[in-house]
Amino acid sequence: MTRSAQDALIWKRLRTERPNARQRAFFASEALHTMYGGARGGGKSWAARRKAVLLCIAYAGLRVLLVRRTMPELRENHIIPLLSELDGYAQYRQDDRAFVFPNGSRLKLGYCDCDSDMIQYQGNEYDAIFFEEATNLREEWIRFIATTLRTGRTDGFRTRIYYTCNPGGVSHAYFKRLFIDRQFVDGEDPDDYLYIPATVRDNAVLMERNPGYIKQLEALPENLRRAHLDGDWNVFDGAFFAELRLFTKPLADATMTHVVEPFGIPYSWRIYRSFDWGYSKPSACLWWAVDYDGRAYLADELYTCAARGGAMIPDTGLKWSADQVFAEIHRRESERFPGRQITGVADPAIWAENGGEPIVAAADRHQVYFDRADHTRIAGWMQVRRRLQFGEDGRPMLYIFSTCKNTLRTLPILQYSARDPEDLDTTEEDHIADALRYFCMMSPLSPEREAKPNYPTIDPLAKPKAERISYF
Ligand SMILES: Nc1ncnc2c1ncn2[C@@H]1O[C@H](COP(=O)(O)OP(=O)(O)OP(=O)(O)O)[C@@H](O)[C@H]1O
Ligand SMILES: [Mg+2]
């Protein structure tokens, strides 16, 4: 090694820095999939960066990929620190965003922010891959990039993938299933998945250098604090329906929750159906029972989502034709609600002709009738929130039967849109949320359910409300 190579900052750092116990476990893991962190400030980015460099130093000719969602994040968290740490030791090739080590190893820094970014990884081969803040990357991008993990090495190096992440983000459910709930499907070997949890309390360096940081985390609203400080995967940042409480309770006892054990629906309650059409994405049909107080119960769902080995493949439709979907809706209704009158609303898009027969024509063929839903987005979400709000008796105006698994899977993982802070991120699996919104707009609740201000609410200048038809 030349004099200047020995002087490179990375060697000084490697001599003086001490990984904490969790980081040591992360460094030592040779599992095919290792997930590290699960909370804020646990030393995740540091651990990923160091481990990637250590692998490149230890194995000559290694090909390592480190991915973050966006280029600015990649630059701030990794390229800038690595440029100074590796200066004089590994050479940075700006044109292909990679550090080349004296022993021929190559550390490629990548990003993936949309489907077309994913394609740039096609045809490459890596011995080790790091996904930093992996819950911010979509599951299909991760799976696709993971296909580049293959080695031509003959020294017995075990190819592996390291993930760092916090709860929340678009693939929260995927990581929670594999590493937290440890629910595996065909082709996934539980022994390949290792989770090393770490919170800021494990990061002595940060606690010492910035003792105020933990106070900042402690001062967060309860849900965010539980996710960021304690690494609680049941709540997370950015959830569009952060108010959802998913503890299944019997109806008699169902306060401060939105999930009830199924019960027999009294014959006198009214039944409604709300529908969102999809083909390559799933179609969502929700059946609602409404009691005398106008309280709604999501009693059943049909969600045409593809599955593999018993687990859903998120946001992937079964590609059922419109006739197949409406035949199934008709069958389900004859079985579940025989002889009952059902009022339906659907996304107005199903009336569109697009040069051929509108989707609604197939619905008519199967005696599944709909009115056009009011699909105003922001007002619709406001209605959903009003229904989810707990009243003084601790009960919301909307409950979900615990059997509606896709509703319970998709609603909690929806995120706010990065562009419109009042809307949700429509690139996510929002079909059930849309059907829920159409239902809530059928008979909007007045704002009185929101926290009552202690001043008169009558505004003498207010315009009279537009008259509208109410369903229930
Ligand atoms: N073992 C260590 N030795 C020296 N410094 C460390 C060590 N572990 C972490 N750090 C430093 O602690 C700080 C926080 O670590 P890091 O940024 O890796 O946390 P993180 O879990 O990625 O945080 P975030 O959740 O905000 O992304 C950084 O300044 C990092 O360099
Ligand atoms: Mg980080």
PDB file of N, CA and C in Angstrom, residues 391-438:
ATOM      1  N   GLY A 391     -66.159   8.973  18.924  1.00  0.00           N
ATOM      2  CA  GLY A 391     -67.086   9.884  19.595  1.00  0.00           C
ATOM      3  C   GLY A 391     -66.805   9.918  21.091  1.00  0.00           C
ATOM      4  N   GLU A 392     -67.645  10.660  21.809  1.00  0.00           N
ATOM      5  CA  GLU A 392     -67.422  10.766  23.258  1.00  0.00           C
ATOM      6  C   GLU A 392     -67.540   9.409  23.941  1.00  0.00           C
ATOM      7  N   ASP A 393     -68.328   8.503  23.325  1.00  0.00           N
ATOM      8  CA  ASP A 393     -68.465   7.158  23.892  1.00  0.00           C
ATOM      9  C   ASP A 393     -67.328   6.236  23.438  1.00  0.00           C
ATOM     10  N   GLY A 394     -66.334   6.780  22.726  1.00  0.00           N
ATOM     11  CA  GLY A 394     -65.187   5.977  22.293  1.00  0.00           C
ATOM     12  C   GLY A 394     -65.475   5.135  21.062  1.00  0.00           C
ATOM     13  N   ARG A 395     -66.647   5.377  20.429  1.00  0.00           N
ATOM     14  CA  ARG A 395     -66.979   4.561  19.243  1.00  0.00           C
ATOM     15  C   ARG A 395     -66.888   5.387  17.964  1.00  0.00           C
ATOM     16  N   PRO A 396     -66.299   4.792  16.907  1.00  0.00           N
ATOM     17  CA  PRO A 396     -66.256   5.485  15.619  1.00  0.00           C
ATOM     18  C   PRO A 396     -67.585   5.294  14.879  1.00  0.00           C
ATOM     19  N   MET A 397     -67.778   5.969  13.759  1.00  0.00           N
ATOM     20  CA  MET A 397     -68.983   5.774  12.943  1.00  0.00           C
ATOM     21  C   MET A 397     -68.728   4.746  11.848  1.00  0.00           C
ATOM     22  N   LEU A 398     -67.588   4.106  11.891  1.00  0.00           N
ATOM     23  CA  LEU A 398     -67.262   3.100  10.877  1.00  0.00           C
ATOM     24  C   LEU A 398     -66.422   1.990  11.512  1.00  0.00           C
ATOM     25  N   TYR A 399     -66.910   0.786  11.389  1.00  0.00           N
ATOM     26  CA  TYR A 399     -66.161  -0.373  11.877  1.00  0.00           C
ATOM     27  C   TYR A 399     -65.850  -1.305  10.701  1.00  0.00           C
ATOM     28  N   ILE A 400     -64.812  -2.091  10.875  1.00  0.00           N
ATOM     29  CA  ILE A 400     -64.423  -3.064   9.843  1.00  0.00           C
ATOM     30  C   ILE A 400     -64.490  -4.453  10.478  1.00  0.00           C
ATOM     31  N   PHE A 401     -65.148  -5.391   9.811  1.00  0.00           N
ATOM     32  CA  PHE A 401     -65.150  -6.767  10.332  1.00  0.00           C
ATOM     33  C   PHE A 401     -63.718  -7.321  10.234  1.00  0.00           C
ATOM     34  N   SER A 402     -63.332  -8.088  11.240  1.00  0.00           N
ATOM     35  CA  SER A 402     -61.952  -8.584  11.275  1.00  0.00           C
ATOM     36  C   SER A 402     -61.658  -9.546  10.125  1.00  0.00           C
ATOM     37  N   THR A 403     -62.722 -10.002   9.429  1.00  0.00           N
ATOM     38  CA  THR A 403     -62.529 -10.924   8.304  1.00  0.00           C
ATOM     39  C   THR A 403     -62.142 -10.192   7.011  1.00  0.00           C
ATOM     40  N   CYS A 404     -62.219  -8.871   6.998  1.00  0.00           N
ATOM     41  CA  CYS A 404     -61.901  -8.125   5.768  1.00  0.00           C
ATOM     42  C   CYS A 404     -60.387  -7.898   5.702  1.00  0.00           C
ATOM     43  N   LYS A 405     -59.678  -8.963   5.384  1.00  0.00           N
ATOM     44  CA  LYS A 405     -58.219  -8.983   5.522  1.00  0.00           C
ATOM     45  C   LYS A 405     -57.507  -7.983   4.600  1.00  0.00           C
ATOM     46  N   ASN A 406     -58.017  -7.830   3.376  1.00  0.00           N
ATOM     47  CA  ASN A 406     -57.313  -6.915   2.463  1.00  0.00           C
ATOM     48  C   ASN A 406     -57.513  -5.468   2.865  1.00  0.00           C
ATOM     49  N   THR A 407     -58.682  -5.171   3.416  1.00  0.00           N
ATOM     50  CA  THR A 407     -58.908  -3.810   3.918  1.00  0.00           C
ATOM     51  C   THR A 407     -57.943  -3.547   5.070  1.00  0.00           C
ATOM     52  N   LEU A 408     -57.825  -4.509   5.949  1.00  0.00           N
ATOM     53  CA  LEU A 408     -56.952  -4.330   7.117  1.00  0.00           C
ATOM     54  C   LEU A 408     -55.473  -4.338   6.719  1.00  0.00           C
ATOM     55  N   ARG A 409     -55.168  -4.962   5.596  1.00  0.00           N
ATOM     56  CA  ARG A 409     -53.774  -4.962   5.127  1.00  0.00           C
ATOM     57  C   ARG A 409     -53.430  -3.648   4.425  1.00  0.00           C
ATOM     58  N   THR A 410     -54.362  -3.141   3.572  1.00  0.00           N
ATOM     59  CA  THR A 410     -53.963  -2.008   2.721  1.00  0.00           C
ATOM     60  C   THR A 410     -54.189  -0.639   3.361  1.00  0.00           C
ATOM     61  N   LEU A 411     -55.260  -0.462   4.138  1.00  0.00           N
ATOM     62  CA  LEU A 411     -55.511   0.893   4.666  1.00  0.00           C
ATOM     63  C   LEU A 411     -54.353   1.407   5.536  1.00  0.00           C
ATOM     64  N   PRO A 412     -53.810   0.588   6.444  1.00  0.00           N
ATOM     65  CA  PRO A 412     -52.773   1.156   7.324  1.00  0.00           C
ATOM     66  C   PRO A 412     -51.476   1.493   6.607  1.00  0.00           C
ATOM     67  N   ILE A 413     -51.233   0.942   5.420  1.00  0.00           N
ATOM     68  CA  ILE A 413     -49.918   1.201   4.801  1.00  0.00           C
ATOM     69  C   ILE A 413     -49.961   2.353   3.798  1.00  0.00           C
ATOM     70  N   LEU A 414     -51.149   2.932   3.589  1.00  0.00           N
ATOM     71  CA  LEU A 414     -51.212   4.046   2.631  1.00  0.00           C
ATOM     72  C   LEU A 414     -50.489   5.263   3.206  1.00  0.00           C
ATOM     73  N   GLN A 415     -49.811   5.962   2.319  1.00  0.00           N
ATOM     74  CA  GLN A 415     -48.979   7.094   2.723  1.00  0.00           C
ATOM     75  C   GLN A 415     -49.542   8.395   2.165  1.00  0.00           C
ATOM     76  N   TYR A 416     -49.141   9.498   2.771  1.00  0.00           N
ATOM     77  CA  TYR A 416     -49.486  10.800   2.208  1.00  0.00           C
ATOM     78  C   TYR A 416     -48.769  10.991   0.879  1.00  0.00           C
ATOM     79  N   SER A 417     -49.424  11.723  -0.018  1.00  0.00           N
ATOM     80  CA  SER A 417     -48.784  12.073  -1.279  1.00  0.00           C
ATOM     81  C   SER A 417     -47.659  13.069  -1.012  1.00  0.00           C
ATOM     82  N   ALA A 418     -46.556  12.894  -1.730  1.00  0.00           N
ATOM     83  CA  ALA A 418     -45.454  13.849  -1.551  1.00  0.00           C
ATOM     84  C   ALA A 418     -45.841  15.193  -2.168  1.00  0.00           C
ATOM     85  N   ARG A 419     -46.807  15.166  -3.098  1.00  0.00           N
ATOM     86  CA  ARG A 419     -47.169  16.402  -3.806  1.00  0.00           C
ATOM     87  C   ARG A 419     -48.320  17.150  -3.146  1.00  0.00           C
ATOM     88  N   ASP A 420     -49.322  16.417  -2.675  1.00  0.00           N
ATOM     89  CA  ASP A 420     -50.492  17.070  -2.094  1.00  0.00           C
ATOM     90  C   ASP A 420     -50.678  16.582  -0.664  1.00  0.00           C
ATOM     91  N   PRO A 421     -50.373  17.446   0.313  1.00  0.00           N
ATOM     92  CA  PRO A 421     -50.398  16.984   1.708  1.00  0.00           C
ATOM     93  C   PRO A 421     -51.787  16.606   2.211  1.00  0.00           C
ATOM     94  N   GLU A 422     -52.849  16.875   1.402  1.00  0.00           N
ATOM     95  CA  GLU A 422     -54.188  16.466   1.847  1.00  0.00           C
ATOM     96  C   GLU A 422     -54.647  15.185   1.176  1.00  0.00           C
ATOM     97  N   ASP A 423     -53.856  14.718   0.238  1.00  0.00           N
ATOM     98  CA  ASP A 423     -54.273  13.526  -0.502  1.00  0.00           C
ATOM     99  C   ASP A 423     -53.320  12.386  -0.176  1.00  0.00           C
ATOM    100  N   LEU A 424     -53.740  11.168  -0.596  1.00  0.00           N
ATOM    101  CA  LEU A 424     -52.825  10.056  -0.371  1.00  0.00           C
ATOM    102  C   LEU A 424     -52.000   9.804  -1.614  1.00  0.00           C
ATOM    103  N   ASP A 425     -50.979   8.989  -1.456  1.00  0.00           N
ATOM    104  CA  ASP A 425     -50.073   8.661  -2.546  1.00  0.00           C
ATOM    105  C   ASP A 425     -50.782   7.664  -3.460  1.00  0.00           C
ATOM    106  N   THR A 426     -51.234   8.161  -4.633  1.00  0.00           N
ATOM    107  CA  THR A 426     -52.066   7.323  -5.499  1.00  0.00           C
ATOM    108  C   THR A 426     -51.254   6.258  -6.240  1.00  0.00           C
ATOM    109  N   THR A 427     -49.924   6.263  -6.065  1.00  0.00           N
ATOM    110  CA  THR A 427     -49.154   5.193  -6.714  1.00  0.00           C
ATOM    111  C   THR A 427     -49.213   3.929  -5.856  1.00  0.00           C
ATOM    112  N   GLU A 428     -49.814   4.028  -4.673  1.00  0.00           N
ATOM    113  CA  GLU A 428     -49.857   2.858  -3.784  1.00  0.00           C
ATOM    114  C   GLU A 428     -51.172   2.098  -3.937  1.00  0.00           C
ATOM    115  N   GLU A 429     -51.327   1.066  -3.093  1.00  0.00           N
ATOM    116  CA  GLU A 429     -52.474   0.155  -3.251  1.00  0.00           C
ATOM    117  C   GLU A 429     -53.714   0.793  -2.614  1.00  0.00           C
ATOM    118  N   ASP A 430     -54.360   1.702  -3.369  1.00  0.00           N
ATOM    119  CA  ASP A 430     -55.399   2.545  -2.768  1.00  0.00           C
ATOM    120  C   ASP A 430     -56.811   2.171  -3.201  1.00  0.00           C
ATOM    121  N   HIS A 431     -56.994   1.008  -3.789  1.00  0.00           N
ATOM    122  CA  HIS A 431     -58.300   0.670  -4.384  1.00  0.00           C
ATOM    123  C   HIS A 431     -59.387   0.495  -3.322  1.00  0.00           C
ATOM    124  N   ILE A 432     -59.031  -0.149  -2.211  1.00  0.00           N
ATOM    125  CA  ILE A 432     -60.019  -0.324  -1.141  1.00  0.00           C
ATOM    126  C   ILE A 432     -60.305   1.030  -0.496  1.00  0.00           C
ATOM    127  N   ALA A 433     -59.256   1.850  -0.346  1.00  0.00           N
ATOM    128  CA  ALA A 433     -59.463   3.194   0.215  1.00  0.00           C
ATOM    129  C   ALA A 433     -60.417   3.989  -0.672  1.00  0.00           C
ATOM    130  N   ASP A 434     -60.269   3.849  -1.999  1.00  0.00           N
ATOM    131  CA  ASP A 434     -61.170   4.579  -2.899  1.00  0.00           C
ATOM    132  C   ASP A 434     -62.613   4.106  -2.717  1.00  0.00           C
ATOM    133  N   ALA A 435     -62.800   2.781  -2.649  1.00  0.00           N
ATOM    134  CA  ALA A 435     -64.165   2.254  -2.470  1.00  0.00           C
ATOM    135  C   ALA A 435     -64.736   2.715  -1.125  1.00  0.00           C
ATOM    136  N   LEU A 436     -63.893   2.787  -0.129  1.00  0.00           N
ATOM    137  CA  LEU A 436     -64.300   3.278   1.199  1.00  0.00           C
ATOM    138  C   LEU A 436     -64.745   4.743   1.096  1.00  0.00           C
ATOM    139  N   ARG A 437     -63.981   5.511   0.348  1.00  0.00           N
ATOM    140  CA  ARG A 437     -64.302   6.939   0.166  1.00  0.00           C
ATOM    141  C   ARG A 437     -65.638   7.104  -0.567  1.00  0.00           C
ATOM    142  N   TYR A 438     -65.861   6.297  -1.611  1.00  0.00           N
ATOM    143  CA  TYR A 438     -67.138   6.409  -2.344  1.00  0.00           C
ATOM    144  C   TYR A 438     -68.305   6.142  -1.395  1.00  0.00           C
TER     145      TYR A 438
END
